[in-house]
mmCIF file of C-alpha atoms and ligand atoms in Angstrom:
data_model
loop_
_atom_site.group_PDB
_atom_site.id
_atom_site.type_symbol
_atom_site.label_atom_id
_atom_site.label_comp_id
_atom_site.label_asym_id
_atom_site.label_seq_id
_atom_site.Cartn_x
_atom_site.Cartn_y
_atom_site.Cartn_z
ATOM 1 C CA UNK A 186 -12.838 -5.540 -13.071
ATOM 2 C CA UNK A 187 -14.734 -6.358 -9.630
ATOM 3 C CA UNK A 188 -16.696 -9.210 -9.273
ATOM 4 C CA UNK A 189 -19.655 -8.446 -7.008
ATOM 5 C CA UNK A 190 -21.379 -12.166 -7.266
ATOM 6 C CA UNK A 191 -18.536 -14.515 -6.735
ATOM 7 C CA UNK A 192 -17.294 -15.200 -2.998
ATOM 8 C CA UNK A 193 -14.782 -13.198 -2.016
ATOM 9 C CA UNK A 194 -11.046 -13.400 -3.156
ATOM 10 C CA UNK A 195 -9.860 -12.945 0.483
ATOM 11 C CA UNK A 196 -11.356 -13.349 3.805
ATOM 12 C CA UNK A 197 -9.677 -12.423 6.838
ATOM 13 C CA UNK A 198 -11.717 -13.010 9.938
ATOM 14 C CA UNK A 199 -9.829 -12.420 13.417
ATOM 15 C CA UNK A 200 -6.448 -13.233 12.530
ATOM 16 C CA UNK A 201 -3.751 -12.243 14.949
ATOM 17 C CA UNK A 202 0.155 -13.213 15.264
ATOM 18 C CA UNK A 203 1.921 -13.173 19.018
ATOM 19 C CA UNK A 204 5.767 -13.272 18.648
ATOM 20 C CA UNK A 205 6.176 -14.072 22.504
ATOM 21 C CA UNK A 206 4.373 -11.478 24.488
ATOM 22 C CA UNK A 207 4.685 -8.997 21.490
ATOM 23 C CA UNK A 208 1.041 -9.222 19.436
ATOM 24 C CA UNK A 209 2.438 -7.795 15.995
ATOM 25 C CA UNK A 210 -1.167 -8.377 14.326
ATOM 26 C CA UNK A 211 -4.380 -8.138 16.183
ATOM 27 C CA UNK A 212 -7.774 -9.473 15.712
ATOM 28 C CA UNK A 213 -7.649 -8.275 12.660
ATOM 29 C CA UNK A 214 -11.028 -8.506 9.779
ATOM 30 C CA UNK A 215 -11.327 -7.487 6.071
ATOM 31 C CA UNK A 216 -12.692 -9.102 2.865
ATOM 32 C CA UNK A 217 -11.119 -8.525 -1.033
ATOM 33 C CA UNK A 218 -13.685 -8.851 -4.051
ATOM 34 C CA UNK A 219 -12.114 -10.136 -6.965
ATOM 35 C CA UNK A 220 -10.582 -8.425 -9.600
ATOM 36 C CA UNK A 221 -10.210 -5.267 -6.688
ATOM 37 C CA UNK A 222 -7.325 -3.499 -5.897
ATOM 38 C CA UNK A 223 -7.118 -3.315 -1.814
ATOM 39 C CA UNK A 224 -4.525 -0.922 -0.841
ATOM 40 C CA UNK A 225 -3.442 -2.057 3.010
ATOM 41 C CA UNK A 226 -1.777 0.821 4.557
ATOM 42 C CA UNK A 227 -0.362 2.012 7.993
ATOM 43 C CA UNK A 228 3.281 3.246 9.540
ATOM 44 C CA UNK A 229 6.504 1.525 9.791
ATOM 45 C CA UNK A 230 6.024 -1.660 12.185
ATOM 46 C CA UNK A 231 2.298 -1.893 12.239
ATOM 47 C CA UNK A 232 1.596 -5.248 10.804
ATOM 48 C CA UNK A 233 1.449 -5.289 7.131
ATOM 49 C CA UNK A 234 4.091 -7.476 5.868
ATOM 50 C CA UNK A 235 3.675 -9.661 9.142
ATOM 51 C CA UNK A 236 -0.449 -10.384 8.098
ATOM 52 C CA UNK A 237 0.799 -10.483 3.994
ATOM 53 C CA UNK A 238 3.278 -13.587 5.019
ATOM 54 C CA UNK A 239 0.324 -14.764 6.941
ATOM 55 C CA UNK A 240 -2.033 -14.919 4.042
ATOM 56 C CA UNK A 241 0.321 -16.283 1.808
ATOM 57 C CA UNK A 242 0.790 -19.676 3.865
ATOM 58 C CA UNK A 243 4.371 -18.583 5.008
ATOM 59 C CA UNK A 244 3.808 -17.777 8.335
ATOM 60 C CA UNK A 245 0.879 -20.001 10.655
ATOM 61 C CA UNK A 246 -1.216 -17.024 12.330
ATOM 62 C CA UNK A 247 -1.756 -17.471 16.529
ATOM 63 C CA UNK A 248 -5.629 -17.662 16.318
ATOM 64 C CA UNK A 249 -8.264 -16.523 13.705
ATOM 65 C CA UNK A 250 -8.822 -17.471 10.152
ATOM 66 C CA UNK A 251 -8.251 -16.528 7.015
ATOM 67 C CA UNK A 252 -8.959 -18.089 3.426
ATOM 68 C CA UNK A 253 -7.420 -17.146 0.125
ATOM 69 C CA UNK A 254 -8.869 -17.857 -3.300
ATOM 70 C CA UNK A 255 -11.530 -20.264 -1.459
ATOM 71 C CA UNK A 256 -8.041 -22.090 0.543
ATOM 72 C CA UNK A 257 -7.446 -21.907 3.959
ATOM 73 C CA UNK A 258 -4.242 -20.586 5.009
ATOM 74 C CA UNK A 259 -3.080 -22.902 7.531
ATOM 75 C CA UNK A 260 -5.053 -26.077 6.375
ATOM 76 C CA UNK A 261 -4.329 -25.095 2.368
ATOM 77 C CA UNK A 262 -1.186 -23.436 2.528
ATOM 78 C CA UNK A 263 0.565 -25.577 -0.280
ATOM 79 C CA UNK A 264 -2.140 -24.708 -2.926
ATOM 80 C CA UNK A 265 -2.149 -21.195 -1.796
ATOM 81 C CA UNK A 266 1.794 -20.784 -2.268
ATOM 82 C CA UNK A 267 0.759 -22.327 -5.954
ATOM 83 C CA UNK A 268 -2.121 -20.047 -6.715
ATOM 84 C CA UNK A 269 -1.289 -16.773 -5.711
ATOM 85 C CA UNK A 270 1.824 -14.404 -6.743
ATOM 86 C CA UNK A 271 3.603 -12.798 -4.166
ATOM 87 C CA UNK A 272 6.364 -9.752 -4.487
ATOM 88 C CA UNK A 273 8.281 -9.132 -0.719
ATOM 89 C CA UNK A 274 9.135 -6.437 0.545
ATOM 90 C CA UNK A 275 12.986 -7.161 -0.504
ATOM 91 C CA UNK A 276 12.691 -8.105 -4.284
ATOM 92 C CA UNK A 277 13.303 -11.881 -4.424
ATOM 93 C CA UNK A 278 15.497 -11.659 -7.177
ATOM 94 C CA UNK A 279 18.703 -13.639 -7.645
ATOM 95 C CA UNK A 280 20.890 -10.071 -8.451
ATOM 96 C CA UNK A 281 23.673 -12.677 -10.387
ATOM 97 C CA UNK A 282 21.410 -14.123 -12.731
ATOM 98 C CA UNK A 283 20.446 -12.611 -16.035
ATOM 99 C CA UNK A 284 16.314 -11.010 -16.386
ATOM 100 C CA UNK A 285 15.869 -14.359 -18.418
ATOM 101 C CA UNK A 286 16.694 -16.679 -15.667
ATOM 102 C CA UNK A 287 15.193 -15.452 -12.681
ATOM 103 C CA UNK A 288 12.030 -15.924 -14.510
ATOM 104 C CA UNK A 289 13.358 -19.450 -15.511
ATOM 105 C CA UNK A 290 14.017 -19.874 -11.871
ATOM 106 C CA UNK A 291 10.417 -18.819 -10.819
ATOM 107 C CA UNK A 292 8.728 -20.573 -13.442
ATOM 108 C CA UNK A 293 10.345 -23.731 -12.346
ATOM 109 C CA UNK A 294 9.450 -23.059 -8.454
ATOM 110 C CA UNK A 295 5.900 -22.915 -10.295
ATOM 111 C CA UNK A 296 6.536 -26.237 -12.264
ATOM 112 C CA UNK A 297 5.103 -24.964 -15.633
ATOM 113 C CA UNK A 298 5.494 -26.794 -18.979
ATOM 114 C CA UNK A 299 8.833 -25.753 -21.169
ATOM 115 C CA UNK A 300 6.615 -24.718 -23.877
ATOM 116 C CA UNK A 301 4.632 -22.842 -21.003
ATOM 117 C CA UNK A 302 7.387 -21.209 -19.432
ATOM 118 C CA UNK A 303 8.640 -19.834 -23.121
ATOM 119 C CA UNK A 304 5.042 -18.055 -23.582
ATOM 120 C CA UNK A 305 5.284 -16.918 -20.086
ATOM 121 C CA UNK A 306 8.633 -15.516 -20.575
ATOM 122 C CA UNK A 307 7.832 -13.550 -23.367
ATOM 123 C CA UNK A 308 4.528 -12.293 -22.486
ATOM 124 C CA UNK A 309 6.063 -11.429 -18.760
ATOM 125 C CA UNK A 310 8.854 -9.532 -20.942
ATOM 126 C CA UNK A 311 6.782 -7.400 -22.731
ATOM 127 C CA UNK A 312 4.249 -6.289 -19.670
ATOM 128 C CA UNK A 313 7.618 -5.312 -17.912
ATOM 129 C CA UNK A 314 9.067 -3.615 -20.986
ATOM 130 C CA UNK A 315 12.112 -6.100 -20.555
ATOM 131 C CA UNK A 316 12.258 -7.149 -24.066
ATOM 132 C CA UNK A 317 15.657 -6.679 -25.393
ATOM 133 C CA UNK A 318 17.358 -7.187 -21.480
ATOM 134 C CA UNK A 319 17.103 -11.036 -21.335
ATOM 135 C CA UNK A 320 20.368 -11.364 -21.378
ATOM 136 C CA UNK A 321 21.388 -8.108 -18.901
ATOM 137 C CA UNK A 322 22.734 -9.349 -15.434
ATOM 138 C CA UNK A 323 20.027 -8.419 -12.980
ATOM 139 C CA UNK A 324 22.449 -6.968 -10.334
ATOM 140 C CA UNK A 325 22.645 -3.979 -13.103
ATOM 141 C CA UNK A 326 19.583 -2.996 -14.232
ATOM 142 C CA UNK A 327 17.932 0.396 -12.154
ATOM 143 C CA UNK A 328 15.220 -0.119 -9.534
ATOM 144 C CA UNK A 329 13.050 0.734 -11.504
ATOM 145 C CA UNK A 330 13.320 -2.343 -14.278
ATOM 146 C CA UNK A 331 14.451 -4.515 -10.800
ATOM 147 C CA UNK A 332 10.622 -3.761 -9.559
ATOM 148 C CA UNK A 333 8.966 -5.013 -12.864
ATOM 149 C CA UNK A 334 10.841 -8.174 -13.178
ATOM 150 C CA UNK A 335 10.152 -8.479 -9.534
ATOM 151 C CA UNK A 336 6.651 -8.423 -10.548
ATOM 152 C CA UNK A 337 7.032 -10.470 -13.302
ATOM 153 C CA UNK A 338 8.293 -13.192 -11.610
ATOM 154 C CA UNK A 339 5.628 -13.043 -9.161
ATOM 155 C CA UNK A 340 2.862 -12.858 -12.288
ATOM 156 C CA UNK A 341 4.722 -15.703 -14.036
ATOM 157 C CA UNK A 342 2.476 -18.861 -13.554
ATOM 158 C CA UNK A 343 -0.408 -16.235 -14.276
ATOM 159 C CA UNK A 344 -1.572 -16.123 -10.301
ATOM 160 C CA UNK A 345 -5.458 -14.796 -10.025
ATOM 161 C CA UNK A 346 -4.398 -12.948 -7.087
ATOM 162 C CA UNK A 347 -0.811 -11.425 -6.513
ATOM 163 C CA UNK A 348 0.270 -9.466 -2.830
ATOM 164 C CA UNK A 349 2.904 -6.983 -3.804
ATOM 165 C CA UNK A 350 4.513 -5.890 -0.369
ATOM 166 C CA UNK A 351 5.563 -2.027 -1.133
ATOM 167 C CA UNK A 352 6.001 -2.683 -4.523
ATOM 168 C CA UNK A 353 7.090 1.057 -5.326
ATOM 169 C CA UNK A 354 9.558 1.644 -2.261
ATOM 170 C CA UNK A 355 12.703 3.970 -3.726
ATOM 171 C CA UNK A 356 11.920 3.773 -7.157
ATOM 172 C CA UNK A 357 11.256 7.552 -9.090
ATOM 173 C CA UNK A 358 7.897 9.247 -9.495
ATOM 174 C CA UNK A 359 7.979 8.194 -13.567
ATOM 175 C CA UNK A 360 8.400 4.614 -12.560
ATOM 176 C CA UNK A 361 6.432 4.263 -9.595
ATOM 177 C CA UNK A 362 3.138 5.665 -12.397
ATOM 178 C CA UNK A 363 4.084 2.855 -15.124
ATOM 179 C CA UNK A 364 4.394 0.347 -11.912
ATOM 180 C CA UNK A 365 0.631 1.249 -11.089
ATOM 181 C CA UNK A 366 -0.504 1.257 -14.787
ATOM 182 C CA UNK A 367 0.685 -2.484 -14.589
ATOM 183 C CA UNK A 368 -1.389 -2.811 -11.635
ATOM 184 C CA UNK A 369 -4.761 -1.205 -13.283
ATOM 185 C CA UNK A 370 -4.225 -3.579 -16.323
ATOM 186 C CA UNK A 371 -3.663 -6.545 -13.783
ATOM 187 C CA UNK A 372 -6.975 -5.465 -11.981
ATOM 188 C CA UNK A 373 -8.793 -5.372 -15.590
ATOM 189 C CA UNK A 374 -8.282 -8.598 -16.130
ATOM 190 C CA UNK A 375 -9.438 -9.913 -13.148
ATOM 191 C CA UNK A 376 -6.496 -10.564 -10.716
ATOM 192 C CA UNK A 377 -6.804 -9.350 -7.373
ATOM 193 C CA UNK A 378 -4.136 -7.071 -5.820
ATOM 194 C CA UNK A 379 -3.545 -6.386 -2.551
ATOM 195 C CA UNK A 380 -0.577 -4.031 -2.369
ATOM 196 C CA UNK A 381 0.933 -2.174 0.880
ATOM 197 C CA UNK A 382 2.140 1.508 0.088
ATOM 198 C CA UNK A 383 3.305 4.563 2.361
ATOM 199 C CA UNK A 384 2.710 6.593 -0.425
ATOM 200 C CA UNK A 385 -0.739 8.522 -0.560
ATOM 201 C CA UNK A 386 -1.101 9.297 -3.956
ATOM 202 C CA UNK A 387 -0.872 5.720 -4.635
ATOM 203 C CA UNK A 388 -3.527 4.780 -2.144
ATOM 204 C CA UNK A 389 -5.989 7.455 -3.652
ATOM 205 C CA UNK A 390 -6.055 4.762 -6.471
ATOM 206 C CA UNK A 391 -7.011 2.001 -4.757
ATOM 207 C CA UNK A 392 -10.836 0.296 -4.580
ATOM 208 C CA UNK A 393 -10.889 0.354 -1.446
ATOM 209 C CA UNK A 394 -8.399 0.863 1.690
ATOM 210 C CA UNK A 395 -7.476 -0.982 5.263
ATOM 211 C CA UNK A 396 -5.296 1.215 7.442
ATOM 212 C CA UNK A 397 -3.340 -0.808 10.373
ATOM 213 C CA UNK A 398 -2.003 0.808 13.223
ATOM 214 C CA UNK A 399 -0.280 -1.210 15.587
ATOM 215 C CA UNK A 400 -1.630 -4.232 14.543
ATOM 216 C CA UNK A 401 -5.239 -3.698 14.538
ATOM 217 C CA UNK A 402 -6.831 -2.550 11.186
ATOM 218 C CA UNK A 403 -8.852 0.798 12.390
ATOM 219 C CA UNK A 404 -10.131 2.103 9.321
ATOM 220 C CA UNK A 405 -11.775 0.364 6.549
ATOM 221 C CA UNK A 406 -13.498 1.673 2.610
ATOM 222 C CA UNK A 407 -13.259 3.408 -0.093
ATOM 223 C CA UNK A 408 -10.948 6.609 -0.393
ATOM 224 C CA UNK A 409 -14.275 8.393 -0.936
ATOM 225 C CA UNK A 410 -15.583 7.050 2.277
ATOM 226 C CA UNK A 411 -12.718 7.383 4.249
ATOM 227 C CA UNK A 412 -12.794 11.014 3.842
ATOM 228 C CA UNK A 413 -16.283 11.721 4.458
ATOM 229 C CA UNK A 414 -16.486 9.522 7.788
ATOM 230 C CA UNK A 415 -12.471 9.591 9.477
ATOM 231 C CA UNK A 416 -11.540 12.774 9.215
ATOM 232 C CA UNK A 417 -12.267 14.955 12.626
ATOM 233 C CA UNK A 418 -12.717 18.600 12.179
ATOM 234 C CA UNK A 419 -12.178 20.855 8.652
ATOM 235 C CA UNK A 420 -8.665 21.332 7.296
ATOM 236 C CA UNK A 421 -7.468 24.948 5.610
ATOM 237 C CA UNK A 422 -4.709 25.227 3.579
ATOM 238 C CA UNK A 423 -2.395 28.261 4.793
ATOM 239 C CA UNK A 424 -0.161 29.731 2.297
ATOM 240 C CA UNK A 425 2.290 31.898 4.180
ATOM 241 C CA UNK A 426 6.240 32.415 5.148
ATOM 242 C CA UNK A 427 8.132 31.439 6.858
ATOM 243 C CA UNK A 428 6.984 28.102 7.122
ATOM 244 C CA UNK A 429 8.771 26.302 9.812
ATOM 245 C CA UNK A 430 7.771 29.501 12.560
ATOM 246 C CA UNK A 431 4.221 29.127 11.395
ATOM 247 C CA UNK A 432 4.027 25.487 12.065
ATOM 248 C CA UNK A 433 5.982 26.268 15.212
ATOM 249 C CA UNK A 434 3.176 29.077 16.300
ATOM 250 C CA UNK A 435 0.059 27.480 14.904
ATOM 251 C CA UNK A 436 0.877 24.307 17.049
ATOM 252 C CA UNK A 437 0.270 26.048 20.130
ATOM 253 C CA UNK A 438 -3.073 27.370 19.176
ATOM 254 C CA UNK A 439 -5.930 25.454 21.585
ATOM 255 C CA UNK A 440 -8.031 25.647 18.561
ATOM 256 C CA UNK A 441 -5.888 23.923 16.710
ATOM 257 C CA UNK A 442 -6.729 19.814 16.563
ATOM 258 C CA UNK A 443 -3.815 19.166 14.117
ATOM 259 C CA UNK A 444 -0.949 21.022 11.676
ATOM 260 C CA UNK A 445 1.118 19.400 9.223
ATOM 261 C CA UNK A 446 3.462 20.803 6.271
ATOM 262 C CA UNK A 447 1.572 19.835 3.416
ATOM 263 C CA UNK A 448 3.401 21.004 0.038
ATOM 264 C CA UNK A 449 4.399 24.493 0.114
ATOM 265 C CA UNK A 450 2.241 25.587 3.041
ATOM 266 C CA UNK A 451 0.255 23.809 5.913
ATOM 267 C CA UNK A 452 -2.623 21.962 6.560
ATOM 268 C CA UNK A 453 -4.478 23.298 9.384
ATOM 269 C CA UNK A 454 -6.986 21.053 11.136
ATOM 270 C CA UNK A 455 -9.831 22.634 13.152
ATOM 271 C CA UNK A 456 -13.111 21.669 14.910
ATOM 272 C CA UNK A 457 -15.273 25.012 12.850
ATOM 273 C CA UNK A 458 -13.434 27.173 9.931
ATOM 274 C CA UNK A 459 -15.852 30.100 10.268
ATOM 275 C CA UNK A 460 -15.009 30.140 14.228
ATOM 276 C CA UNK A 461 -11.491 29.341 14.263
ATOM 277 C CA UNK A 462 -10.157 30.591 10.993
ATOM 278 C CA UNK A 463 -9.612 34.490 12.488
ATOM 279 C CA UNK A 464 -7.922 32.808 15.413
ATOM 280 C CA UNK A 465 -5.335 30.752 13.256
ATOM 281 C CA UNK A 466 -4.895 34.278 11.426
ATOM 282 C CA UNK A 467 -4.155 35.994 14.465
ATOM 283 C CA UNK A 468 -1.890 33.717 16.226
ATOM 284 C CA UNK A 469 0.483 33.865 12.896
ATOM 285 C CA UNK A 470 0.468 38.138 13.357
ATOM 286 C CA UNK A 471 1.689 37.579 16.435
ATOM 287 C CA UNK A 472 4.400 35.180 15.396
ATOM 288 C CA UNK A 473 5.332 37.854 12.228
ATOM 289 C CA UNK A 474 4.236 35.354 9.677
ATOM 290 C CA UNK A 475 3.779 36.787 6.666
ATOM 291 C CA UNK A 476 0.407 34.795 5.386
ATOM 292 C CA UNK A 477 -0.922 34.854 2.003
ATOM 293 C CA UNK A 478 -3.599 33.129 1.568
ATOM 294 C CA UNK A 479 -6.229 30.838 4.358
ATOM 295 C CA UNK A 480 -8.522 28.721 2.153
ATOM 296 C CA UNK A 481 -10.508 25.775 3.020
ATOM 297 C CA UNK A 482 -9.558 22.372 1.270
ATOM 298 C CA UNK A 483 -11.243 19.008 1.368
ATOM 299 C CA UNK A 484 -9.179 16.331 3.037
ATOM 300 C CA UNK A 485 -7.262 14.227 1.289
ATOM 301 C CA UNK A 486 -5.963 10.794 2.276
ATOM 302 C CA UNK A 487 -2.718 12.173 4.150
ATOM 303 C CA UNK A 488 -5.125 14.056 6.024
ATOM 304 C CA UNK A 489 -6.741 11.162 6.996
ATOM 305 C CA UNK A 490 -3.982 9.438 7.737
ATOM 306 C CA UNK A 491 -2.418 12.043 10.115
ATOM 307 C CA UNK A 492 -5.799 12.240 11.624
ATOM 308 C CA UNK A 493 -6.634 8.517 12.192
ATOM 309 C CA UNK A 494 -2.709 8.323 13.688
ATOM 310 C CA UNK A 495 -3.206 10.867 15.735
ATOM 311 C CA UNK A 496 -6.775 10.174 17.221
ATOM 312 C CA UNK A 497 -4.685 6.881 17.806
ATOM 313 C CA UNK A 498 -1.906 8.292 19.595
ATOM 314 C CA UNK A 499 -4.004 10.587 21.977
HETATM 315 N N1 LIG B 192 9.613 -12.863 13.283
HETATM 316 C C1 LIG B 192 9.372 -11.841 14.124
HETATM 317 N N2 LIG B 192 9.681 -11.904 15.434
HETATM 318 C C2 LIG B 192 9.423 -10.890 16.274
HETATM 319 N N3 LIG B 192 8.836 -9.729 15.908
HETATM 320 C C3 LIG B 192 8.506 -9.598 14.609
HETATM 321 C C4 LIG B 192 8.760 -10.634 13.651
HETATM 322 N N4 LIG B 192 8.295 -10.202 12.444
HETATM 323 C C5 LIG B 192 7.819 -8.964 12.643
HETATM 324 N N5 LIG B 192 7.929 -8.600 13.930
HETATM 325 C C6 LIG B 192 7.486 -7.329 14.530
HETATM 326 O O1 LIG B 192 6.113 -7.178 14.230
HETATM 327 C C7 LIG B 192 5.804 -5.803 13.976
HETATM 328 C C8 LIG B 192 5.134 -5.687 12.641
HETATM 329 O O2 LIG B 192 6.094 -5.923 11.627
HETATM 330 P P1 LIG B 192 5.737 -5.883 10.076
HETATM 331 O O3 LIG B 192 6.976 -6.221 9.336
HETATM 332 O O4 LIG B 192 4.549 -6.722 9.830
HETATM 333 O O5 LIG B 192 5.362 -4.354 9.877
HETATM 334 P P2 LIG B 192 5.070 -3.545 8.539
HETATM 335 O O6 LIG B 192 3.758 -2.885 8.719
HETATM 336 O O7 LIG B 192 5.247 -4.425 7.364
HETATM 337 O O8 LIG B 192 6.188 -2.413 8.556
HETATM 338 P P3 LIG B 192 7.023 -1.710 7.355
HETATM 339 O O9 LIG B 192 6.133 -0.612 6.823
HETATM 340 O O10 LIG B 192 8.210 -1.160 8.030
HETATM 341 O O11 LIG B 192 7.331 -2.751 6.353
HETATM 342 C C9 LIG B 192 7.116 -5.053 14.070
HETATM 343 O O12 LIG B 192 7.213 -4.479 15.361
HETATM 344 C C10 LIG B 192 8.162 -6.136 13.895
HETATM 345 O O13 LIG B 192 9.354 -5.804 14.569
HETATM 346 MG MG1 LIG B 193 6.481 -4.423 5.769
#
């Protein structure tokens, strides 16, 4: 559920972090409705956790501004750290303690009421589908369970606004899609997510997207309007064998703005299909690539991604 009307839940104007000479976030700009879910994406390195800790009052940025839920991040830190939920990057969980008490322990951090916290618990419980593991030792539950209590410790003093730093990292495809139905049901009821992901499937889901790239944010909207405005030439999907030859071949082509594996074939980038798609044809005869099919796909947001990166990179 997005608010339109109310002032934004984040507002990020110009913030940047310096670690010596090394500028690890850079001018950087966005704004997060409430209720939305903002995927912030971008490679290894490239800023996110570093502007997350910066947000969350844990880290005082070099210059520019930033408030969060209507408190300043440097002036209001305290209050921030009290109103928001925040999952890092490394689950903050105490692997020795049972489910039940890490929540214990972050309900206390959060100072709630004992008749509070035993609400909390058990609602938290059920939304993680813990109920019945109070008692298991943390250290030996899967990642999967790990990543909801993990969340549910984050959730427990019922934040309006929670950053999950790559919430889903190594956990399996079934768990990763019950993580994000949490997330949809958090978004429903108003909370405001901002969540970091490398994984595209996951960002396809999100309201809307900011993609950093060493440490300046260089796209920014919806997955819908990424793809119509950030994506440079028209992509076809070749179907043909073997692969690693074709890539090898098609690579080489001047035509060619950009090839990439994608599933069981490749993703072809050019500037005009009806021009270049007998060239791409051609130069995989000559490289006795057996092709099956040369059809032309709509982007999708790895697309984008490989083409913002390399656009970058050039
Ligand atoms: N305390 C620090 N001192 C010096 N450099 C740092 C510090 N924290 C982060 N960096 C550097 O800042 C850059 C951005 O790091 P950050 O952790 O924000 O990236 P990230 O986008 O979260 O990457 P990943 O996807 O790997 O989590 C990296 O080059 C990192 O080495
Ligand atoms: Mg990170």
């Amino acid at each position: 559920m997005i608010t339109q009307s109310a002032p934004a839940a984040i507002i990020v104007e110009g913030l940047t972090k310096r670690f010596g000479n090394f500028t690890a976030v850079e001018d950087v700009s966005f704004q997060v409705r409430r209720g939305e879910i903002f995927g912030f994406l971008g490679p290894n390195g490239s800023g996110k956790s570093t502007t997350i800790r910066m947000l969350c009052g844990l880290l005082s940025p070099t210059s520019g501004r930033a408030s969060v839920l209507g408190y300043d991040i440097v002036r209001d830190a305290e209050a921030i750290r009290l109103n928001i939920g925040y999952m890092s990057q490394k689950f903050s969980l105490y692997e020795d303690l049972t489910v039940e008490e890490n929540l214990e322990f972050y309900a206390g951090i959060y100072q709630l009421p004992p008749r509070r916290i035993k609400e909390r618990k058990q609602d938290i419980l059920a939304m993680a589908g813990l109920l019945g593991r109070e008692k298991s030792i943390t250290g030996t539950l899967s990642t999967g369970w790990k990543q909801r209590l993990a969340l549910g410790c984050a959730l427990i003093h019922e934040p309006g606004l929670v950053f999950l730093d790559e919430p889903t990292g190594g956990v399996d495809p079934v768990s990763r899609r019950n993580f994000w139905d949490l997330i949809y049901d958090l978004s429903r009821s108003g909370v405001t997510v901002l969540v970091t992901t490398h994984y595209m499937d996951e960002a396809e889901h999100c309201h809307t997207i900011g993609f950093i790239y060493n440490g300046k944010m260089i796209a920014l909207g919806t997955p819908e309007n990424l793809k119509k405005t950030k994506m440079r030439g028209q992509i076809l999907q070749v179907e043909c064998a073997p692969l690693l030859p074709a890539l090898e071949a098609i690579k080489d082509v001047p035509e060619v703005i950009e090839a990439a594996m994608h599933g069981a074939g490749l993703h072809v980038v050019v500037e005009d299909i009806a021009r270049d798609t007998p060239v791409v044809r051609q130069a995989l005869k000559r490289a006795n690539v057996r092709v099956e099919a040369i059809t032309p796909v709509e982007p999708a947001l790895e697309d984008i991604f490989v083409s913002l990166v390399e656009a970058q990179s050039r």
